CSV table of C-alpha atoms in Angstrom, one decimal:
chain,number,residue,atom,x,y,z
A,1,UNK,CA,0.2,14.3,61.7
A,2,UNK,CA,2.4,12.3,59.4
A,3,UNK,CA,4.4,13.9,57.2
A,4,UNK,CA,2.9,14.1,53.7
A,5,UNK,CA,4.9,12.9,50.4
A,6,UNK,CA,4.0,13.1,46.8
A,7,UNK,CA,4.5,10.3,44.3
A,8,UNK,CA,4.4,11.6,40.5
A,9,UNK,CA,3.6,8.8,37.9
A,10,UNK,CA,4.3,9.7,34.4
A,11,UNK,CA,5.1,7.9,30.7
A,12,UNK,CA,8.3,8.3,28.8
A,13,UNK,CA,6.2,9.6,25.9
A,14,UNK,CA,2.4,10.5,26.3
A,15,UNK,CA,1.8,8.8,23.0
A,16,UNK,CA,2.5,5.2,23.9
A,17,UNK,CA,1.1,5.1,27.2
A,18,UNK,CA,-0.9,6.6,30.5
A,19,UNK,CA,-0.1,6.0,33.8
A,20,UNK,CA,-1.7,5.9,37.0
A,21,UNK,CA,-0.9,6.5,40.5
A,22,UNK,CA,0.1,10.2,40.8
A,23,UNK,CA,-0.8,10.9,44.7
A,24,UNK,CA,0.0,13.0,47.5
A,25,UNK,CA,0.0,10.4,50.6
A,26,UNK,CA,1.7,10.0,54.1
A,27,UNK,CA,4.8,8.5,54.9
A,28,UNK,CA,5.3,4.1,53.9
A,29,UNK,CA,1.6,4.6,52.2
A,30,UNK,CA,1.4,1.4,49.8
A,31,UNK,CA,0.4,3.5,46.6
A,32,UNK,CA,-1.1,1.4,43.2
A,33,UNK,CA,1.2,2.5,40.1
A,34,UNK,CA,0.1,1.6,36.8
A,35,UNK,CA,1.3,2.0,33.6
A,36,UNK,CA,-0.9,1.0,30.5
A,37,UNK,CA,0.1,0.9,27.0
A,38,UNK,CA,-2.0,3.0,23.6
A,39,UNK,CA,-2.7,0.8,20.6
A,40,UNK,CA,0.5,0.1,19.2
A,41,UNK,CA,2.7,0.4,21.6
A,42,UNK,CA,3.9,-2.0,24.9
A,43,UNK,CA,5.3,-1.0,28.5
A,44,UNK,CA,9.1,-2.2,29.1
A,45,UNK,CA,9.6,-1.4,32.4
A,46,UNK,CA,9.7,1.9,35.2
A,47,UNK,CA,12.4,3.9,35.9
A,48,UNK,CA,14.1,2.0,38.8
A,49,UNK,CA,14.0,-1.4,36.1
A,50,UNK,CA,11.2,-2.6,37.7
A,51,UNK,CA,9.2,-4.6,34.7
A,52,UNK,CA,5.8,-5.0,36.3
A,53,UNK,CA,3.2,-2.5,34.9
A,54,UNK,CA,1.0,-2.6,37.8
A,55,UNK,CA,2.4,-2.9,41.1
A,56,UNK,CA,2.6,-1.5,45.1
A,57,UNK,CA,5.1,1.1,45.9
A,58,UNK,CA,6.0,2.4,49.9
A,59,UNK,CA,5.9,6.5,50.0
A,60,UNK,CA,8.8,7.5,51.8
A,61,UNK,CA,9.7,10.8,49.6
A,62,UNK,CA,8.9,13.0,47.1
A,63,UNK,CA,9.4,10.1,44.1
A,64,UNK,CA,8.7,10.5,40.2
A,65,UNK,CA,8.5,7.0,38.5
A,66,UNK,CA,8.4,7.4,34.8
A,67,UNK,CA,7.1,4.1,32.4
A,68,UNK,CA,9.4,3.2,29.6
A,69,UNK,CA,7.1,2.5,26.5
A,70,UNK,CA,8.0,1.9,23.2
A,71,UNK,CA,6.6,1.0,20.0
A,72,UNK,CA,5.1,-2.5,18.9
A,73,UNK,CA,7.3,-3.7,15.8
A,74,UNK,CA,5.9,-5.4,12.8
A,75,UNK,CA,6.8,-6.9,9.4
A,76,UNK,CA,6.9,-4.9,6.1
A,77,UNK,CA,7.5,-7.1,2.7
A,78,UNK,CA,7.8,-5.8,-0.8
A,79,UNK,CA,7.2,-8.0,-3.4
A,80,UNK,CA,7.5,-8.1,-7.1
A,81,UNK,CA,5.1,-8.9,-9.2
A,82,UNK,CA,5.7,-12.7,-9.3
A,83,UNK,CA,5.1,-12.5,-5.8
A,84,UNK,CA,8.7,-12.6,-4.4
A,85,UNK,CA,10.1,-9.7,-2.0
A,86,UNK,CA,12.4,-7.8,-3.8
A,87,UNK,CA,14.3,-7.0,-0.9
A,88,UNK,CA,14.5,-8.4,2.6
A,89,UNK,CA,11.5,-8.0,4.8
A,90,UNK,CA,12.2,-5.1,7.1
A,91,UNK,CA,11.0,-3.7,10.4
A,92,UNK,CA,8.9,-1.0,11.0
A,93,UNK,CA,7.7,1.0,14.6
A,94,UNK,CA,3.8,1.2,14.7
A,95,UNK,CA,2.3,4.4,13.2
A,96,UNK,CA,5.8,4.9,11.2
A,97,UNK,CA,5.2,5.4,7.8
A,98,UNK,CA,7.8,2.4,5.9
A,99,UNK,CA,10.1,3.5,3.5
A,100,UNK,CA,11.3,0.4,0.7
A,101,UNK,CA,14.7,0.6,1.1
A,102,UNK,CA,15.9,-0.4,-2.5
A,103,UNK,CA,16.9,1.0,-5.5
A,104,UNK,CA,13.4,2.1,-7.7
A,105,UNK,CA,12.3,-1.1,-8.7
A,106,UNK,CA,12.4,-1.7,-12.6
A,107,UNK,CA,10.7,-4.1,-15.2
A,108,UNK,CA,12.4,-4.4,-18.3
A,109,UNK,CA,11.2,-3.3,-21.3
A,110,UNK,CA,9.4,-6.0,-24.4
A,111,UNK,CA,9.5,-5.0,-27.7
A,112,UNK,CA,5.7,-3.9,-27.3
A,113,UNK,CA,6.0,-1.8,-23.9
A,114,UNK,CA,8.1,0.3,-21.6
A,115,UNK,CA,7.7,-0.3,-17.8
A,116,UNK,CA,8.1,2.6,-15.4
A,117,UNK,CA,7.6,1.9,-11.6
A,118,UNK,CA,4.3,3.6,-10.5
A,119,UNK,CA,4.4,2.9,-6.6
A,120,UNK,CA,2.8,0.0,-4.8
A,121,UNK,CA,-0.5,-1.6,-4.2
A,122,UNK,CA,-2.1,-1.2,-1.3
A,123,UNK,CA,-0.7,2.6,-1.4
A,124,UNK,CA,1.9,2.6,1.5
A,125,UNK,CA,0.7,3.7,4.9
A,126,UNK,CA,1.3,4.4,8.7
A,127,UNK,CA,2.4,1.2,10.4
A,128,UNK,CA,-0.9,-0.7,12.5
A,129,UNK,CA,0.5,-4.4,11.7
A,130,UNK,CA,2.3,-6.9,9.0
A,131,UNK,CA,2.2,-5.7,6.2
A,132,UNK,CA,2.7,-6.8,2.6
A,133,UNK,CA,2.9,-4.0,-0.5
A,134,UNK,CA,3.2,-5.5,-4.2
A,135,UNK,CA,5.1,-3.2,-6.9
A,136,UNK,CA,3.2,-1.5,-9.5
A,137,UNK,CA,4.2,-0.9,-13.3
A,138,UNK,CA,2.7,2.2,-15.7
A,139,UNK,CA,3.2,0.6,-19.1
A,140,UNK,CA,3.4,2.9,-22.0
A,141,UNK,CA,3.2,1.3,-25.6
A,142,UNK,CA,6.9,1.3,-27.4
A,143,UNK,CA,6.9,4.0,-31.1
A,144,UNK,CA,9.2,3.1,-33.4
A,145,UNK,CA,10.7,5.3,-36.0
A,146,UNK,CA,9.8,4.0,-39.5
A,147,UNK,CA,11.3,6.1,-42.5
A,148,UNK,CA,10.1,5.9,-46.4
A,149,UNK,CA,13.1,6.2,-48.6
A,150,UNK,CA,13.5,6.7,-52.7
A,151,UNK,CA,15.1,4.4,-54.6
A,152,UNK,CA,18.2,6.8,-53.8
A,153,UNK,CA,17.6,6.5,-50.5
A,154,UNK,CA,16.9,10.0,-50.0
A,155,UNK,CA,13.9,10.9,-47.8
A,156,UNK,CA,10.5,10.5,-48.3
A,157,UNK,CA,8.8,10.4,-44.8
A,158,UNK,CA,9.4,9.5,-41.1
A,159,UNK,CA,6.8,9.0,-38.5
A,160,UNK,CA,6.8,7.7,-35.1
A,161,UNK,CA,4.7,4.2,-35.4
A,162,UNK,CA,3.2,2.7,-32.2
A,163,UNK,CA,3.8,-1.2,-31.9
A,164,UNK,CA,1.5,-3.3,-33.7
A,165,UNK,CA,0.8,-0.4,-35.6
A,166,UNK,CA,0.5,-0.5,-39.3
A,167,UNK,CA,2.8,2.7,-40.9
A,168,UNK,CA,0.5,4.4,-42.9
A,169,UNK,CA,2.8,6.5,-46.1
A,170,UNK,CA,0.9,9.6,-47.4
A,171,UNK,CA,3.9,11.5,-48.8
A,172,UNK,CA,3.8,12.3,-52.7
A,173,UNK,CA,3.9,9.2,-54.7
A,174,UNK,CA,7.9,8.6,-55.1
A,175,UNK,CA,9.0,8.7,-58.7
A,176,UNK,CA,12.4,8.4,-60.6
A,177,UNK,CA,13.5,9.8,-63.4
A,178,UNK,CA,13.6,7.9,-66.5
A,179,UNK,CA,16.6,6.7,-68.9
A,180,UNK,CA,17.2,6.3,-72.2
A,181,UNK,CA,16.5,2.5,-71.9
A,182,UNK,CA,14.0,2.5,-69.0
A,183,UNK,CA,10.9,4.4,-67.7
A,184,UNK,CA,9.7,4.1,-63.8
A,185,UNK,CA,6.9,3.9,-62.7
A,186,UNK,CA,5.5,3.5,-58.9
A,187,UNK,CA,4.7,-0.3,-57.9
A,188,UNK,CA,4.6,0.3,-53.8
C-alpha cells in the first residue's frame, strides 16, 4: 500500500491555544489543521508563516506544524484621585498581573492630615481586559507639639495635640515668686 506519513500539530505554548489535526495518513492526504485560540489569547500564524488558523495541508512526510499564539493586549490606566492618569496608560498581556510603573504616588499633606499611598481601588489583578485602577490614600490626623511655659520660660508641660484638638494643661498651677513691690498670682 501507500506509504504511510505522520503530520504532528502542536501550539507554541499549551496555554494560549489547542490544535487539531495530528494524524498518521498516506502519501498527498489533504489533512484539516486547526489551530484555536484560549480566552485571552489569538493565533498569529503556523510555522511555515502561513496565517490561516484552519486550513488543508498535502502529506508528503513526516511534518510537525506548530501554531504561533500569543497573548491578547489590553489597556491599564492609573488615575489620581481627580480622575487624571498619573502616568501614561500602559500595556499589559492577558492574565499578567500590571505593575504601575511610577514612583509611589503621594498626596501632600494639609495642616489637618498626612496622606500615605494605600494601594488602588479595584485591588490590582491578573489581566482579562481594559482596565482602570484609581489611587488610594490612608489619612492619619496631623499632632502637634504644644508646650506650657512659666513666665521664665522654663517648662511646664508638652503634649502631643491632635488637630482641632483643644490642649488640655493639667500640670501644677504655675506660680512666681514674689517681690518686694509685687505678689503673683495665677490668671491662666
Amino acid at each position: 500500500g501507500p506509504k504511510t506519513y505522520k503530520i504532528t500539530v502542536v501550539p507554541n505554548d499549551a496555554e494560549m491555544g489547542i490544535c487539531t489535526g495530528t494524524a498518521t495518513v498516506d502519501y498527498n492526504k489533504d489533512v484539516t489543521i486547526t489551530a484555536t485560540a484560549k480566552t485571552g489569547y489569538r493565533f498569529l500564524r503556523w510555522n511555515d508563516n502561513n496565517a490561516n488558523a484552519s486550513r488543508n495541508v498535502k502529506v508528503k512526510s513526516d511534518i510537525t506544524y506548530t501554531a504561533y499564539f500569543e497573548p491578547l493586549q489590553y489597556t491599564i490606566r492609573f488615575k489620581g484621585e481627580n480622575g487624571a492618569d498619573l502616568v501614561s496608560p500602559i500595556t499589559a498581556n492577558y492574565n499578567t498581573i500590571p505593575v504601575y510603573p511610577g514612583e509611589t504616588p503621594t498626596k501632600a499633606s494639609t495642616p489637618k492630615y498626612t496622606y500615605t499611598f494605600n494601594g488602588w481601588n479595584p485591588p490590582i489583578a491578573k489581566v482579562t481586559g481594559n482596565a482602570t485602577y484609581t489611587v488610594q490614600f490612608a489619612s492619619t490626623i496631623n499632632k502637634y507639639t504644644i508646650s506650657f511655659v512659666n513666665y521664665d520660660d522654663s517648662p511646664l508641660q508638652t503634649s502631643e495635640v491632635e488637630y482641632d484638638a483643644e490642649p488640655l494643661y493639667n500640670g501644677a498651677t504655675p506660680t512666681r515668686p514674689g517681690t518686694a513691690k509685687y505678689t503673683y498670682s495665677y490668671k491662666g
